Short mmCIF file of C-alpha atoms in Angstrom, two decimals:
data_model
loop_
_atom_site.label_atom_id
_atom_site.label_comp_id
_atom_site.label_asym_id
_atom_site.label_seq_id
_atom_site.Cartn_x
_atom_site.Cartn_y
_atom_site.Cartn_z
CA MET A 1315 -5.53 -6.42 -13.90
CA ASN A 1316 -1.88 -6.40 -14.83
CA SER A 1317 0.71 -4.64 -12.72
CA LEU A 1318 1.45 -1.73 -15.05
CA ARG A 1319 -2.21 -0.82 -15.49
CA GLU A 1320 -2.82 -1.05 -11.75
CA MET A 1321 0.13 1.23 -10.98
CA LEU A 1322 -1.09 3.75 -13.56
CA ILE A 1323 -4.52 3.89 -11.93
CA TYR A 1324 -2.93 4.31 -8.49
CA ALA A 1325 -0.77 7.04 -10.00
CA LEU A 1326 -3.81 8.94 -11.23
CA GLY A 1327 -5.51 8.77 -7.84
CA ILE A 1328 -2.42 9.71 -5.85
CA PHE A 1329 -1.30 12.48 -8.19
CA VAL A 1330 -4.72 14.11 -8.07
CA LEU A 1331 -5.03 13.73 -4.28
CA LYS A 1332 -1.48 14.86 -3.51
CA GLY A 1333 -0.81 16.81 -6.69
CA LEU A 1334 -3.65 19.21 -6.00
CA GLY A 1335 -1.90 19.98 -2.73
CA PHE A 1336 1.18 21.03 -4.68
CA VAL A 1337 -1.01 23.05 -7.04
CA MET A 1338 -2.34 24.82 -3.97
CA MET A 1339 1.19 25.64 -2.80
CA PRO A 1340 1.64 28.84 -4.89
CA ILE A 1341 -1.85 29.97 -3.85
CA VAL A 1342 -1.40 29.29 -0.14
CA THR A 1343 2.11 30.80 0.07
CA ARG A 1344 0.81 34.00 -1.53
CA MET A 1345 -2.45 34.30 0.43
CA LEU A 1346 -0.98 33.48 3.84
CA THR A 1347 1.84 35.23 5.64
CA GLN A 1348 4.96 33.17 6.33
CA VAL A 1349 3.93 33.00 10.00
CA ASP A 1350 0.46 31.68 9.06
CA TYR A 1351 2.00 29.22 6.58
CA GLY A 1352 4.33 28.01 9.31
CA GLU A 1353 1.31 27.60 11.63
CA LEU A 1354 -0.56 25.62 8.97
CA ASN A 1355 2.40 23.31 8.50
CA PHE A 1356 2.75 22.80 12.23
CA LEU A 1357 -0.90 21.68 12.29
CA VAL A 1358 -0.08 19.25 9.47
CA SER A 1359 2.81 17.93 11.57
CA ILE A 1360 0.45 17.36 14.51
CA ALA A 1361 -1.93 15.51 12.19
CA SER A 1362 0.87 13.22 10.99
CA MET A 1363 1.76 12.30 14.55
CA MET A 1364 -1.81 11.65 15.74
CA SER A 1365 -2.70 9.60 12.66
CA LEU A 1366 -0.13 7.00 13.75
CA PHE A 1367 -2.21 6.19 16.83
CA LEU A 1368 -5.53 6.36 15.00
CA THR A 1369 -4.62 3.95 12.19
CA LEU A 1370 -2.96 1.46 14.60
CA GLY A 1371 -0.89 0.05 11.76
CA LEU A 1372 -4.03 -1.77 10.58
CA GLY A 1373 -2.97 -1.49 6.94
CA ASP A 1374 0.19 -3.46 7.74
CA ILE A 1375 -1.86 -5.99 9.72
CA LEU A 1376 -4.17 -6.47 6.74
CA PHE A 1377 -1.31 -7.02 4.29
CA ARG A 1378 0.57 -9.29 6.69
CA PHE A 1379 -2.23 -11.57 7.94
CA ALA A 1380 -4.77 -11.44 5.08
CA SER A 1381 -2.51 -13.03 2.49
CA SER A 1382 -3.94 -16.57 2.51
CA GLN A 1383 -5.55 -18.26 -0.47
CA ASP A 1384 -8.95 -18.30 1.29
CA LYS A 1385 -10.86 -15.10 0.45
CA GLU A 1386 -13.33 -15.55 3.32
CA ASP A 1387 -10.49 -15.74 5.86
CA ASN A 1388 -8.93 -12.60 4.39
CA ASP A 1389 -12.26 -10.77 4.55
CA ALA A 1390 -12.69 -11.84 8.17
CA VAL A 1391 -9.33 -10.25 9.03
CA MET A 1392 -10.40 -7.09 7.18
CA ARG A 1393 -13.65 -6.83 9.16
CA GLN A 1394 -11.84 -7.18 12.47
CA CYS A 1395 -9.37 -4.50 11.38
CA PHE A 1396 -12.22 -2.16 10.48
CA ARG A 1397 -13.94 -2.80 13.82
CA LEU A 1398 -10.75 -1.82 15.65
CA SER A 1399 -10.42 1.25 13.42
CA LEU A 1400 -13.98 2.36 14.18
CA LEU A 1401 -13.57 1.86 17.94
CA CYS A 1402 -10.29 3.75 18.00
CA SER A 1403 -11.67 6.63 15.93
CA MET A 1404 -14.77 7.11 18.08
CA LEU A 1405 -12.78 6.84 21.31
CA PHE A 1406 -10.26 9.37 20.03
CA LEU A 1407 -12.97 11.86 19.11
CA ALA A 1408 -14.77 11.42 22.43
CA LEU A 1409 -11.58 12.12 24.40
CA ALA A 1410 -9.70 14.60 22.21
CA LEU A 1411 -12.43 17.19 21.61
CA PRO A 1412 -13.20 17.81 25.31
CA LEU A 1413 -9.46 17.88 26.08
CA SER A 1414 -8.47 20.09 23.11
CA GLY A 1415 -7.94 23.10 25.40
CA LEU A 1416 -5.50 21.07 27.51
CA ILE A 1417 -3.72 19.83 24.37
CA MET A 1418 -3.18 23.46 23.36
CA THR A 1419 -1.17 24.11 26.50
CA TRP A 1420 1.28 21.32 25.59
CA LEU A 1421 2.21 22.81 22.21
CA PRO A 1422 5.37 24.91 21.77
CA VAL A 1423 3.56 27.59 19.70
CA SER A 1424 0.18 29.29 19.93
CA LEU A 1425 -2.67 28.02 17.73
CA ARG A 1426 -6.38 28.77 17.42
CA LEU A 1427 -8.48 26.34 19.43
CA PHE A 1428 -11.09 26.02 16.66
CA ASP A 1429 -8.38 25.13 14.12
CA LEU A 1430 -7.12 22.35 16.37
CA GLN A 1431 -10.64 21.01 16.91
CA LEU A 1432 -11.30 20.93 13.16
CA LEU A 1433 -8.04 19.02 12.75
CA LEU A 1434 -9.13 16.43 15.34
CA ILE A 1435 -12.47 15.89 13.57
CA SER A 1436 -10.76 15.52 10.20
CA LEU A 1437 -8.27 13.02 11.62
CA SER A 1438 -10.88 10.79 13.26
CA LEU A 1439 -12.93 10.53 10.06
CA SER A 1440 -9.94 10.11 7.73
CA SER A 1441 -8.66 7.21 9.82
CA LEU A 1442 -11.82 5.25 8.94
CA LEU A 1443 -10.64 5.18 5.32
CA THR A 1444 -7.45 3.26 6.11
CA VAL A 1445 -8.89 -0.27 6.07
CA PRO A 1446 -11.20 0.18 3.02
CA TYR A 1447 -8.38 1.77 1.00
CA CYS A 1448 -5.94 -1.00 1.94
CA TYR A 1449 -8.58 -3.62 1.08
CA PHE A 1450 -9.00 -2.03 -2.35
CA ARG A 1451 -5.25 -2.32 -2.89
CA MET A 1452 -5.05 -5.88 -1.58
CA THR A 1453 -7.86 -7.09 -3.85
CA HIS A 1454 -6.51 -5.25 -6.94
CA ARG A 1455 -9.44 -2.81 -7.00
CA ALA A 1456 -7.49 0.24 -8.02
CA VAL A 1457 -10.42 2.02 -9.71
CA PRO A 1458 -12.51 2.63 -6.51
CA PHE A 1459 -9.34 3.79 -4.78
CA MET A 1460 -8.65 6.24 -7.61
CA VAL A 1461 -12.24 7.54 -7.76
CA PHE A 1462 -12.50 8.29 -4.05
CA SER A 1463 -9.00 9.79 -3.95
CA VAL A 1464 -9.80 12.12 -6.86
CA ALA A 1465 -13.10 13.10 -5.25
CA GLN A 1466 -11.44 13.89 -1.92
CA GLY A 1467 -8.61 15.88 -3.46
CA GLY A 1468 -10.91 17.82 -5.75
CA LEU A 1469 -13.45 18.67 -3.05
CA GLN A 1470 -10.81 19.78 -0.55
CA THR A 1471 -9.03 21.93 -3.15
CA LEU A 1472 -12.21 23.70 -4.26
CA LEU A 1473 -13.26 24.35 -0.67
CA SER A 1474 -9.78 25.58 0.28
CA ILE A 1475 -9.63 28.06 -2.60
CA GLY A 1476 -13.11 29.36 -1.85
CA LEU A 1477 -12.44 29.79 1.88
CA LEU A 1478 -9.03 31.39 1.29
CA LEU A 1479 -10.57 33.89 -1.11
CA SER A 1480 -13.23 34.61 1.52
CA GLY A 1481 -10.48 35.52 3.98
CA TYR A 1482 -10.69 32.56 6.37
CA GLY A 1483 -6.94 31.87 6.23
CA VAL A 1484 -5.65 28.87 8.20
CA THR A 1485 -9.12 28.21 9.62
CA GLY A 1486 -10.45 27.88 6.07
CA MET A 1487 -7.82 25.27 5.25
CA MET A 1488 -8.73 23.25 8.34
CA LEU A 1489 -12.45 23.58 7.61
CA SER A 1490 -12.03 22.35 4.04
CA SER A 1491 -10.10 19.33 5.31
CA ALA A 1492 -12.81 18.49 7.88
CA ILE A 1493 -15.67 18.82 5.37
CA SER A 1494 -13.98 16.81 2.61
CA SER A 1495 -12.87 14.06 5.03
CA SER A 1496 -16.41 13.77 6.40
CA ALA A 1497 -18.02 13.60 2.96
CA ILE A 1498 -15.60 11.03 1.54
CA ALA A 1499 -15.69 8.89 4.72
CA VAL A 1500 -19.49 8.66 4.47
CA ALA A 1501 -19.34 7.89 0.71
CA VAL A 1502 -16.67 5.18 1.12
CA LEU A 1503 -18.52 3.49 3.98
CA ILE A 1504 -21.78 3.43 2.01
CA TYR A 1505 -19.97 1.90 -0.97
CA PHE A 1506 -17.99 -0.50 1.24
CA ARG A 1507 -20.83 -1.60 3.55
CA VAL A 1508 -21.47 -4.91 1.77
CA HIS A 1509 -17.91 -6.07 2.52
CA LEU A 1510 -18.39 -5.41 6.24
CA GLN A 1511 -21.13 -8.04 6.57
CA GLY A 1512 -19.98 -11.44 7.72
CA ARG A 1513 -17.84 -13.06 10.36
CA ARG A 1514 -14.85 -11.33 11.92
CA ALA A 1515 -11.52 -12.95 12.66
CA SER A 1516 -10.47 -13.41 16.27
CA PHE A 1517 -7.14 -11.71 16.84
CA SER A 1518 -4.64 -13.55 18.98
CA LEU A 1519 -1.86 -12.17 21.13
CA GLU A 1520 0.41 -12.37 18.08
CA HIS A 1521 -1.84 -9.95 16.16
CA TYR A 1522 -1.97 -7.41 18.99
CA ARG A 1523 1.76 -7.72 19.59
CA TYR A 1524 2.29 -6.99 15.89
CA ILE A 1525 0.00 -3.93 16.18
CA ALA A 1526 1.95 -2.68 19.20
CA PHE A 1527 5.30 -2.99 17.45
CA ILE A 1528 3.97 -1.37 14.25
CA VAL A 1529 2.49 1.58 16.20
CA CYS A 1530 5.73 2.05 18.13
CA SER A 1531 7.70 1.85 14.91
CA GLY A 1532 5.31 4.35 13.30
CA LEU A 1533 5.79 6.77 16.18
CA PHE A 1534 9.54 6.49 15.82
CA VAL A 1535 9.25 6.95 12.04
CA TYR A 1536 7.30 10.13 12.72
CA CYS A 1537 10.25 11.32 14.81
CA LEU A 1538 12.41 10.63 11.75
CA ASN A 1539 10.03 12.21 9.20
CA GLY A 1540 8.16 14.90 11.11
CA ALA A 1541 9.73 15.77 14.44
CA GLU A 1542 12.27 17.99 12.66
CA ASN A 1543 9.40 20.48 12.18
CA TRP A 1544 9.03 20.69 15.96
CA LEU A 1545 12.79 21.28 16.34
CA VAL A 1546 12.67 24.07 13.75
CA VAL A 1547 9.67 25.82 15.29
CA ILE A 1548 11.11 25.55 18.82
CA HIS A 1549 14.54 26.95 17.88
CA LEU A 1550 13.83 29.19 14.88
CA GLY A 1551 10.11 30.04 14.94
CA LYS A 1552 7.15 29.78 12.55
CA GLN A 1553 8.74 31.87 9.79
CA GLN A 1554 11.80 29.62 9.43
CA LEU A 1555 9.49 26.61 9.64
CA ALA A 1556 7.71 27.99 6.55
CA ILE A 1557 11.05 28.14 4.65
CA PHE A 1558 12.02 24.64 5.81
CA PHE A 1559 8.60 23.17 5.07
CA ALA A 1560 8.51 24.70 1.58
CA ALA A 1561 11.77 22.89 0.75
CA GLY A 1562 10.40 19.75 2.37
CA GLN A 1563 7.46 19.80 -0.04
CA PHE A 1564 9.84 19.06 -2.89
CA GLY A 1565 11.12 16.04 -0.99
CA LEU A 1566 7.48 15.06 -0.50
CA MET A 1567 6.95 15.34 -4.26
CA ILE A 1568 9.57 12.61 -4.70
CA SER A 1569 7.65 10.39 -2.28
CA VAL A 1570 4.36 11.11 -4.04
CA ALA A 1571 5.88 10.30 -7.45
CA PHE A 1572 7.08 6.99 -5.98
CA GLU A 1573 3.71 6.25 -4.35
CA PRO A 1574 2.18 4.20 -7.23
CA PHE A 1575 5.03 1.68 -6.99
CA ARG A 1576 4.91 1.74 -3.19
CA MET A 1577 1.15 1.12 -3.07
CA TRP A 1578 1.32 -1.66 -5.63
CA TRP A 1579 4.34 -3.38 -4.05
CA TYR A 1580 3.47 -3.08 -0.35
CA ALA A 1581 0.11 -4.75 -0.92
CA ARG A 1582 1.73 -7.90 -2.35
CA ARG A 1583 5.35 -8.08 -1.19
CA PHE A 1584 4.63 -10.78 1.43
CA GLN A 1585 2.78 -12.91 -1.14
CA VAL A 1586 5.58 -12.53 -3.70
CA HIS A 1587 8.18 -13.40 -1.06
CA GLU A 1588 6.36 -16.60 -0.15
CA THR A 1589 6.11 -17.77 -3.76
CA ASP A 1590 9.33 -16.40 -5.30
CA PRO A 1591 11.86 -14.73 -2.95
CA GLU A 1592 14.25 -13.99 -5.83
CA LEU A 1593 11.57 -12.04 -7.67
CA GLY A 1594 10.76 -10.20 -4.43
CA ALA A 1595 14.40 -9.19 -4.07
CA LYS A 1596 14.46 -7.98 -7.69
CA TYR A 1597 11.34 -5.84 -7.20
CA ALA A 1598 12.75 -4.37 -3.98
CA VAL A 1599 15.98 -3.28 -5.69
CA LEU A 1600 13.97 -1.96 -8.64
CA GLY A 1601 11.96 0.16 -6.19
CA VAL A 1602 15.10 1.61 -4.65
CA GLN A 1603 16.51 2.46 -8.07
CA ILE A 1604 13.27 4.09 -9.21
CA GLY A 1605 13.22 6.14 -6.00
CA MET A 1606 16.81 7.28 -6.55
CA LEU A 1607 16.01 8.22 -10.15
CA LEU A 1608 13.09 10.33 -8.90
CA ALA A 1609 15.35 12.00 -6.30
CA GLY A 1610 17.88 12.81 -9.02
CA SER A 1611 15.11 14.16 -11.25
CA MET A 1612 13.99 16.49 -8.46
CA LEU A 1613 17.52 17.95 -8.31
CA PHE A 1614 17.02 18.89 -11.94
CA MET A 1615 13.40 20.06 -11.71
CA ALA A 1616 13.26 21.84 -8.33
CA PRO A 1617 14.79 25.22 -9.38
CA ILE A 1618 12.31 25.51 -12.26
CA MET A 1619 9.36 24.50 -10.10
CA MET A 1620 10.36 26.88 -7.31
CA ASP A 1621 10.38 29.83 -9.71
CA ILE A 1622 6.82 28.98 -10.68
CA MET A 1623 5.37 27.92 -7.34
CA LEU A 1624 6.93 30.09 -4.63
CA PRO A 1625 7.05 33.84 -4.05
CA GLU A 1626 10.38 35.65 -3.72
CA SER A 1627 10.30 35.49 0.08
CA TYR A 1628 10.79 31.70 -0.09
CA ARG A 1629 13.94 31.74 -2.26
CA ASP A 1630 16.10 30.58 0.67
CA SER A 1631 14.42 27.19 0.29
CA ILE A 1632 16.39 26.41 -2.89
CA SER A 1633 19.63 25.84 -0.98
CA LEU A 1634 17.94 23.06 1.03
CA ILE A 1635 16.84 21.00 -2.00
CA PRO A 1636 20.05 18.90 -2.41
CA TRP A 1637 19.76 17.91 1.24
CA MET A 1638 16.13 16.84 0.79
CA CYS A 1639 16.95 14.78 -2.31
CA LEU A 1640 19.83 13.00 -0.57
CA ILE A 1641 17.62 12.21 2.43
CA MET A 1642 14.93 10.75 0.18
CA ALA A 1643 17.47 8.65 -1.78
CA LEU A 1644 18.72 7.12 1.47
CA ARG A 1645 15.22 6.66 2.84
CA PHE A 1646 14.17 4.35 0.01
CA HIS A 1647 16.76 1.77 1.11
CA SER A 1648 15.31 1.43 4.62
CA GLU A 1649 11.76 1.35 3.21
CA LEU A 1650 12.32 -1.45 0.72
CA LEU A 1651 15.27 -3.59 1.84
CA ASN A 1652 13.70 -4.60 5.14
CA ILE A 1653 11.21 -7.43 4.62
CA GLY A 1654 12.94 -9.77 7.08
CA CYS A 1655 12.32 -7.32 9.93
CA PHE A 1656 8.56 -7.49 9.23
CA LEU A 1657 8.38 -11.25 8.72
CA LYS A 1658 10.18 -12.40 11.85
CA GLN A 1659 9.70 -11.86 15.60
CA SER A 1660 6.40 -9.92 15.27
CA ALA A 1661 8.20 -6.99 13.62
CA ARG A 1662 9.90 -6.06 16.89
CA TRP A 1663 13.13 -5.18 15.06
CA THR A 1664 11.33 -2.40 13.20
CA SER A 1665 10.54 -0.72 16.53
CA PHE A 1666 14.06 -1.28 17.82
CA ILE A 1667 15.77 0.21 14.74
CA ASP A 1668 13.36 3.12 14.38
CA GLY A 1669 13.57 3.83 18.11
CA ILE A 1670 17.37 4.07 18.05
CA CYS A 1671 17.33 6.31 14.98
CA ALA A 1672 14.55 8.53 16.35
CA LEU A 1673 16.48 9.02 19.60
CA HIS A 1674 19.60 9.88 17.59
CA LEU A 1675 17.74 12.47 15.52
CA LEU A 1676 16.03 14.12 18.49
CA ILE A 1677 19.13 14.37 20.68
CA VAL A 1678 21.75 15.20 18.06
CA GLY A 1679 19.30 17.26 16.00
CA TYR A 1680 18.29 19.38 18.99
CA TRP A 1681 21.95 20.21 19.60
CA ALA A 1682 22.85 20.63 15.92
CA ILE A 1683 20.05 23.06 15.06
CA GLY A 1684 20.95 25.17 18.07
CA GLU A 1685 24.62 25.30 17.09
CA HIS A 1686 24.49 25.29 13.28
CA GLY A 1687 20.91 26.15 12.32
CA LEU A 1688 19.12 24.34 9.49
CA THR A 1689 22.40 23.03 8.05
CA GLY A 1690 23.18 21.22 11.28
CA LEU A 1691 19.69 19.72 11.41
CA LEU A 1692 19.83 18.54 7.79
CA ALA A 1693 23.26 16.95 8.27
CA THR A 1694 21.86 15.09 11.29
CA MET A 1695 18.88 13.90 9.23
CA VAL A 1696 21.22 12.54 6.53
CA LEU A 1697 23.31 10.68 9.09
CA THR A 1698 20.18 9.28 10.76
CA VAL A 1699 18.61 7.88 7.58
CA LEU A 1700 21.99 6.41 6.61
CA ILE A 1701 22.24 4.58 9.96
CA ARG A 1702 18.62 3.43 9.61
CA GLY A 1703 19.18 2.06 6.11
CA ILE A 1704 22.29 0.13 7.19
CA LEU A 1705 20.60 -1.35 10.27
CA PHE A 1706 17.50 -2.43 8.37
CA TYR A 1707 19.55 -4.03 5.61
CA VAL A 1708 21.97 -5.90 7.88
CA ILE A 1709 19.38 -7.17 10.40
CA SER A 1710 16.80 -8.01 7.73
CA GLN A 1711 19.38 -10.05 5.79
CA ARG A 1712 20.31 -11.95 8.95
CA LEU A 1713 16.66 -12.77 9.63
CA VAL A 1714 15.68 -13.57 6.03
CA TYR A 1715 18.45 -13.60 3.43
CA LEU A 1716 17.50 -12.26 0.00
CA PRO A 1717 19.78 -12.16 -3.09
CA TYR A 1718 19.72 -8.41 -3.73
CA CYS A 1719 21.71 -7.30 -6.78
CA LYS A 1720 24.24 -5.01 -5.10
CA SER A 1721 25.93 -4.02 -8.37
CA TYR A 1722 22.70 -2.32 -9.51
CA LEU A 1723 22.60 -0.28 -6.29
CA VAL A 1724 26.26 0.72 -6.70
CA ILE A 1725 25.56 1.98 -10.23
CA SER A 1726 22.53 3.98 -9.05
CA TRP A 1727 24.56 5.54 -6.23
CA ALA A 1728 27.42 6.45 -8.55
CA ILE A 1729 24.98 8.22 -10.88
CA PHE A 1730 23.23 10.00 -8.00
CA ILE A 1731 26.49 11.23 -6.42
CA ILE A 1732 27.62 12.60 -9.80
CA LEU A 1733 24.28 14.41 -10.18
CA LEU A 1734 24.49 15.79 -6.66
CA SER A 1735 28.07 17.03 -7.17
CA ILE A 1736 27.21 18.73 -10.46
CA ASN A 1737 24.11 20.34 -8.95
CA ILE A 1738 26.01 21.76 -5.98
CA SER A 1739 29.07 22.92 -7.97
CA LYS A 1740 26.98 24.56 -10.75
CA VAL A 1741 29.64 23.85 -13.40
CA THR A 1742 29.21 25.41 -16.84
CA GLY A 1743 26.32 23.76 -18.67
CA TYR A 1744 25.35 21.77 -15.58
CA ARG A 1745 21.64 21.72 -16.57
CA LEU A 1746 22.39 19.92 -19.83
CA ILE A 1747 24.80 17.53 -18.10
CA GLU A 1748 22.14 16.67 -15.49
CA PHE A 1749 19.59 15.98 -18.22
CA ILE A 1750 21.97 13.66 -20.10
CA ILE A 1751 22.86 11.73 -16.92
CA LEU A 1752 19.19 11.31 -16.00
CA SER A 1753 18.43 10.04 -19.50
CA ILE A 1754 21.27 7.50 -19.25
CA ASN A 1755 19.99 6.41 -15.83
CA THR A 1756 16.49 5.83 -17.25
CA LEU A 1757 17.83 3.79 -20.16
CA LEU A 1758 19.94 1.68 -17.80
CA LEU A 1759 16.87 0.85 -15.70
CA LEU A 1760 14.95 -0.17 -18.78
CA TYR A 1761 17.84 -2.41 -19.81
CA PHE A 1762 18.49 -3.95 -16.38
CA TYR A 1763 14.85 -4.97 -15.96
CA ARG A 1764 14.01 -5.77 -19.57
CA ASN A 1765 12.67 -9.20 -18.57
CA LEU A 1766 10.11 -7.57 -16.26
CA TRP A 1767 8.99 -5.09 -18.89
CA ARG A 1768 8.62 -7.85 -21.49
CA GLY A 1769 6.36 -9.74 -19.12
CA LEU A 1770 3.84 -6.91 -18.89
CA GLN A 1771 0.63 -7.38 -20.85
CA PHE A 1772 0.85 -4.28 -23.01
CA SER A 1773 -1.80 -5.49 -25.43
CA ALA A 1774 -4.28 -5.93 -22.57
CA TRP A 1775 -3.33 -2.50 -21.27
CA ARG A 1776 -3.98 -0.87 -24.67
CA ARG A 1777 -7.39 -2.56 -24.89
CA TYR A 1778 -8.24 -1.30 -21.38
CA ILE A 1779 -7.27 2.28 -22.21
CA SER A 1780 -9.19 2.21 -25.50
CA HIS A 1781 -12.33 1.22 -23.65
#
């Protein structure tokens, strides 16, 4: 399966799974009060944090240590990863459900106990999908990934709409998540069971050290990408969290649009680096430039989408969009220009960098939101992702030097800054100017990477689509 076709199939699966969530946004924001919507989003934030411990970074382990030429060795690593995933999931469920009342007392806002328990069940079952999904990606089996993703997104959306219309509110949303996660987890494991038969790899201290550093790094990344919700709800309450989260969804749309490239590239970047480091560097820069193009496109599209998706009470969210787009543009650098930090020293530098940046965001952000509100928090987030991107780039290059094309990044940043300035200043005809600049940016990318596009098997792709 060639790269373009594989990314298109990933795109279909991800856009249905995540896109249906965005389709639900105008329904949910109209059927829930802002306080209830803020509560729902706080539950989502809790889920993001707990999933870091449940998945144990096993996807990264699979990509890092199952990249040999021997398929049986790779499958043995996969089976050991799944065994750890199953043990962790069952242990989590056995401990978390009885202690859910105690967990409630630790939270800064009041929630319904049943909602939290449904969330815990959904999390434990969803975590079982991590290893099978990553194995599908690693072995170029994009179609099963797409089918199960579409099924999960469709089932959860239908259940959510039905339960919302029945008046179940936030509880209905949690119930739909638990039911759909359970159904898809059972279906995936039945389909995947044949791959789980056979010998398991024996993990050494190096493997478990890698897991520890990845989990720590993931926790710190959560502080960078989710802890701001806790700061908002502590200082400003559930209603302001709803406004902030609504704007954040448009930043999330950028990430979802980038997901096909991310899923395709992350599953093979170590293999590409081993065989052709120059090509790996080219793909990494291409990823950053695609991400920045998507962030610039969201500057153009967000006002139109907000008019369609959000009720009038959420109009304050529009002023936060430029901040979200800038944060995402910076975030792509630290995500993609960092392979040396994962290849050397058991990925300990990832934990070190993310830990420093998380501490910076929590301390400075806590002060800034108290003094300057959401603007202070967003400025802190921009500064934090900038520091993170610089640290990852500098340290990664010292560990493993790669010949990144810096002139391409400079061009992308010049275009993005112009777009951002025009969007904020609202000069006469700024919508047309933004469209022209985005078109030029797209054409430049096609020109810069014309050798990559020429190498794609378009004839094979057309035959595949026709069938």
